[in-house]
């Protein structure tokens, strides 16, 4: 679909670059945290680290983390190869395998149960990752082609290691990305970069060409009076198309339904 109304495009860009665009872009990041996965920090050794994104939700049965199967599989392989590995959300270290609720390799989804103490600690310290999303009803309504979603995560390309035991994870988010394709078990958003505007100061940030690290990030749709948690990022086609699993595949208790043959 091509937009040809230049007047409407100009007005939409003006709104997106202002306070409205900032609030729409900030919203998904309230419910997302970076997950650090890798070697434990050591002052005199080079340590390898990776990162992903986790979504913070409470669907009615307590706080859980949602991320991708391939994220946990990477952690599991590190354990098998090295005997130990670090999995940390904010300042909270945890063993996601012992707290695993469900995982599904075909859907590339995983859910992790948190204690109330862990949930409180994870959601402290700044606006990003400050809340667990609690929907007013579940499951959400089906997504449709042409809908606009807000999403966010923590791309590994921007990850910075300031010290041997200190890592910073800048976030990337969008307040309105159009859904271009839907099916029963996934939907896709195409990055129409010619329509993009920047709502925050990005002068000191390198251009983003690689979105690895955003897997597990949340997507929401604004319904006027409320937001719906609508999907989880699980893959990309270069820097042009983002693939998401519909959030309704996750049940209130954190289990994962499997509609795939």
Coordinates of C-alpha atoms in Angstrom, one line a residue:
X1 CA 0.0 0.0 0.0
X2 CA 1.3 3.4 -1.0
X3 CA 0.4 6.6 0.7
X4 CA -0.1 9.5 -1.7
X5 CA -1.8 12.2 0.4
X6 CA 1.2 14.4 1.1
X7 CA -0.7 16.7 3.3
X8 CA -1.7 13.9 5.6
X9 CA 1.8 12.4 5.6
X10 CA 3.2 15.8 6.6
X11 CA 0.8 16.1 9.4
X12 CA 1.4 12.6 10.6
X13 CA 5.1 13.2 10.7
X14 CA 4.6 16.4 12.6
X15 CA 2.6 14.6 15.3
X16 CA 5.0 11.7 15.4
X17 CA 8.0 14.0 16.0
X18 CA 6.3 15.7 18.9
X19 CA 5.0 14.7 22.3
X20 CA 2.5 12.2 20.9
X21 CA 5.2 10.3 19.1
X22 CA 7.4 10.3 22.2
X23 CA 4.6 8.8 24.4
X24 CA 3.7 6.2 21.8
X25 CA 7.3 5.1 21.4
X26 CA 8.0 5.1 25.2
X27 CA 4.9 3.0 26.0
X28 CA 6.2 -0.5 25.0
X29 CA 9.5 0.2 26.8
X30 CA 7.8 0.4 30.1
X31 CA 7.2 -3.3 29.9
X32 CA 10.6 -4.5 28.4
X33 CA 13.9 -5.3 29.9
X34 CA 17.3 -6.3 28.5
X35 CA 18.4 -9.8 29.3
X36 CA 22.2 -10.3 29.6
X37 CA 23.4 -13.8 28.7
X38 CA 27.0 -14.9 28.7
X39 CA 30.2 -15.3 30.8
X40 CA 30.4 -14.0 34.3
X41 CA 32.4 -10.8 34.5
X42 CA 36.1 -11.1 35.3
X43 CA 38.5 -8.2 35.6
X44 CA 41.5 -10.0 34.0
X45 CA 39.7 -12.1 31.4
X46 CA 37.8 -11.4 28.2
X47 CA 34.2 -12.4 28.6
X48 CA 31.6 -12.9 25.9
X49 CA 28.1 -11.6 26.3
X50 CA 24.9 -11.5 24.3
X51 CA 21.6 -9.9 25.0
X52 CA 18.0 -10.3 24.2
X53 CA 14.7 -8.7 25.3
X54 CA 12.1 -9.9 27.8
X55 CA 8.5 -8.7 28.1
X56 CA 7.1 -8.1 31.5
X57 CA 3.5 -9.1 31.9
X58 CA 0.9 -10.4 34.5
X59 CA -1.9 -12.0 32.6
X60 CA -3.8 -12.9 35.8
X61 CA -1.6 -15.5 37.5
X62 CA 1.3 -13.5 38.7
X63 CA 4.4 -11.9 37.0
X64 CA 6.1 -13.7 34.2
X65 CA 8.8 -12.9 31.6
X66 CA 8.1 -13.7 28.0
X67 CA 11.0 -14.1 25.6
X68 CA 12.0 -16.4 22.7
X69 CA 12.8 -20.1 22.7
X70 CA 16.1 -19.4 20.9
X71 CA 17.2 -17.1 23.7
X72 CA 16.8 -19.8 26.3
X73 CA 18.3 -22.4 24.0
X74 CA 21.4 -20.2 23.7
X75 CA 21.7 -20.0 27.5
X76 CA 21.2 -23.8 27.7
X77 CA 24.0 -24.4 25.2
X78 CA 26.3 -22.2 27.2
X79 CA 25.6 -24.2 30.3
X80 CA 26.3 -27.4 28.5
X81 CA 29.5 -26.1 27.0
X82 CA 31.0 -24.1 29.9
X83 CA 29.3 -25.6 33.0
X84 CA 27.9 -22.2 34.0
X85 CA 26.6 -19.0 32.5
X86 CA 25.0 -15.7 33.5
X87 CA 21.3 -14.8 32.9
X88 CA 20.6 -11.4 34.3
X89 CA 17.6 -9.0 34.0
X90 CA 18.6 -5.6 35.3
X91 CA 20.3 -6.2 38.6
X92 CA 18.6 -9.6 39.1
X93 CA 20.4 -12.8 38.3
X94 CA 18.1 -15.8 37.9
X95 CA 18.1 -19.3 36.5
X96 CA 15.5 -19.2 33.7
X97 CA 15.5 -23.0 33.3
X98 CA 14.5 -23.7 36.9
X99 CA 11.7 -21.1 36.7
X100 CA 10.5 -22.0 33.2
X101 CA 6.8 -22.3 32.8
X102 CA 6.7 -23.3 29.1
X103 CA 8.7 -23.2 25.9
X104 CA 7.9 -24.0 22.3
X105 CA 10.6 -24.4 19.8
X106 CA 8.3 -24.2 16.7
X107 CA 6.7 -21.0 17.9
X108 CA 10.0 -19.7 19.3
X109 CA 8.4 -18.6 22.6
X110 CA 9.2 -19.2 26.3
X111 CA 7.7 -18.0 29.5
X112 CA 9.4 -17.7 32.9
X113 CA 7.7 -17.4 36.3
X114 CA 9.0 -14.8 38.7
X115 CA 8.8 -14.5 42.4
X116 CA 7.3 -11.3 43.8
X117 CA 10.7 -10.3 45.1
X118 CA 12.3 -10.7 41.7
X119 CA 9.5 -8.9 40.0
X120 CA 9.8 -5.9 42.4
X121 CA 13.6 -5.8 41.9
X122 CA 13.4 -6.1 38.1
X123 CA 10.9 -3.2 37.8
X124 CA 12.9 -0.8 39.8
X125 CA 15.2 1.9 38.5
X126 CA 13.9 4.2 35.8
X127 CA 11.0 4.3 33.4
X128 CA 12.1 1.5 31.1
X129 CA 11.0 -1.9 32.5
X130 CA 9.1 -0.2 35.3
X131 CA 5.8 -2.1 35.0
X132 CA 4.3 -5.5 34.4
X133 CA 1.5 -5.1 31.8
X134 CA -1.8 -6.3 33.2
X135 CA -4.5 -6.6 30.5
X136 CA -8.1 -5.8 31.4
X137 CA -9.1 -9.0 29.5
X138 CA -7.4 -11.9 27.9
X139 CA -6.8 -13.0 25.1
X140 CA -6.6 -9.9 23.0
X141 CA -8.5 -9.3 19.8
X142 CA -6.9 -10.6 16.6
X143 CA -4.5 -8.3 14.8
X144 CA -5.4 -7.2 11.3
X145 CA -3.5 -6.1 8.3
X146 CA -3.3 -2.3 8.3
X147 CA -3.2 -2.0 12.1
X148 CA -0.4 0.0 13.6
X149 CA 1.5 -1.4 16.5
X150 CA 4.1 0.0 19.0
X151 CA 7.0 -2.2 19.8
X152 CA 10.4 -2.0 21.4
X153 CA 13.6 -3.8 22.5
X154 CA 17.3 -3.7 23.0
X155 CA 19.4 -4.1 19.8
X156 CA 22.7 -5.7 20.5
X157 CA 24.4 -3.4 18.0
X158 CA 24.0 -0.5 20.4
X159 CA 25.2 -2.5 23.5
X160 CA 28.1 -0.8 25.2
X161 CA 30.5 -2.3 27.8
X162 CA 31.7 0.5 30.1
X163 CA 33.6 -1.6 32.5
X164 CA 34.4 -5.3 33.0
X165 CA 31.2 -5.6 35.1
X166 CA 29.0 -2.8 33.6
X167 CA 27.0 -3.0 30.4
X168 CA 24.6 -0.4 29.0
X169 CA 21.7 -1.4 26.7
X170 CA 20.2 1.5 24.7
X171 CA 16.6 0.8 23.5
X172 CA 15.0 1.1 20.2
X173 CA 11.2 1.5 19.8
X174 CA 8.5 2.6 17.4
X175 CA 5.2 4.1 18.2
X176 CA 3.5 3.2 15.0
X177 CA 4.6 0.4 12.6
X178 CA 2.0 -0.9 10.1
X179 CA 1.1 -4.6 10.1
X180 CA 1.6 -5.8 6.5
X181 CA 0.9 -9.5 6.8
X182 CA -1.0 -11.8 9.2
X183 CA -1.5 -15.5 9.5
X184 CA -2.7 -17.8 12.3
X185 CA 0.6 -18.0 14.1
X186 CA 2.5 -14.9 13.1
X187 CA 2.2 -11.4 11.8
X188 CA 4.7 -9.1 10.1
X189 CA 5.5 -5.4 10.1
X190 CA 7.5 -3.8 7.2
X191 CA 9.8 -0.9 8.0
X192 CA 8.6 1.8 5.7
X193 CA 11.6 4.0 6.4
X194 CA 10.7 6.8 4.1
X195 CA 7.8 7.6 6.5
X196 CA 9.9 7.4 9.6
X197 CA 10.5 10.4 11.9
X198 CA 12.6 10.6 15.0
X199 CA 10.9 11.6 18.2
X200 CA 14.0 11.5 20.4
X201 CA 17.5 12.9 20.1
X202 CA 19.5 10.3 18.1
X203 CA 22.4 12.5 17.1
X204 CA 25.0 10.4 19.1
X205 CA 23.6 7.0 18.0
X206 CA 25.0 5.1 15.1
X207 CA 22.6 4.1 12.3
X208 CA 20.8 0.8 13.2
X209 CA 21.3 -1.9 10.6
X210 CA 21.1 -5.0 12.8
X211 CA 18.1 -5.8 15.1
X212 CA 19.6 -8.8 16.9
X213 CA 18.9 -8.5 20.6
X214 CA 15.3 -7.3 20.2
X215 CA 13.9 -10.9 20.2
X216 CA 11.4 -11.2 23.0
X217 CA 10.3 -7.6 22.8
X218 CA 6.6 -6.6 23.2
X219 CA 4.2 -5.1 20.7
X220 CA 1.1 -3.2 21.6
X221 CA -1.9 -1.7 19.8
X222 CA -3.6 1.4 21.0
X223 CA -7.4 1.0 21.1
X224 CA -8.2 4.6 22.0
X225 CA -9.1 4.2 25.7
X226 CA -6.7 1.3 26.4
X227 CA -3.7 -0.6 25.1
X228 CA -3.6 -4.3 24.1
X229 CA -0.5 -6.5 24.4
X230 CA -0.7 -8.0 20.9
X231 CA 2.6 -9.7 20.1
X232 CA 6.2 -10.8 20.8
X233 CA 9.1 -10.1 18.4
X234 CA 10.8 -13.3 17.3
X235 CA 12.6 -12.6 14.0
X236 CA 13.7 -10.3 11.2
X237 CA 14.4 -10.3 7.5
X238 CA 17.4 -8.1 7.3
X239 CA 16.3 -4.6 8.4
X240 CA 13.1 -4.5 6.4
X241 CA 10.6 -6.9 8.0
X242 CA 9.9 -7.8 11.6
X243 CA 8.1 -11.0 12.5
X244 CA 6.0 -11.4 15.7
X245 CA 4.0 -14.1 17.4
X246 CA 0.5 -13.2 18.4
X247 CA 0.3 -12.7 22.2
X248 CA -2.9 -14.8 22.3
X249 CA -0.7 -17.9 21.9
X250 CA 0.2 -17.4 25.6
X251 CA -2.4 -18.5 28.1
X252 CA -3.1 -16.7 31.4
X253 CA -1.1 -19.2 33.3
X254 CA 1.9 -18.8 31.0
X255 CA 1.4 -22.0 29.1
X256 CA 1.8 -21.8 25.3
X257 CA -0.8 -23.2 22.9
X258 CA 0.5 -24.7 19.7
X259 CA -1.7 -24.3 16.6
X260 CA 1.2 -25.4 14.3
X261 CA 0.9 -28.8 12.6

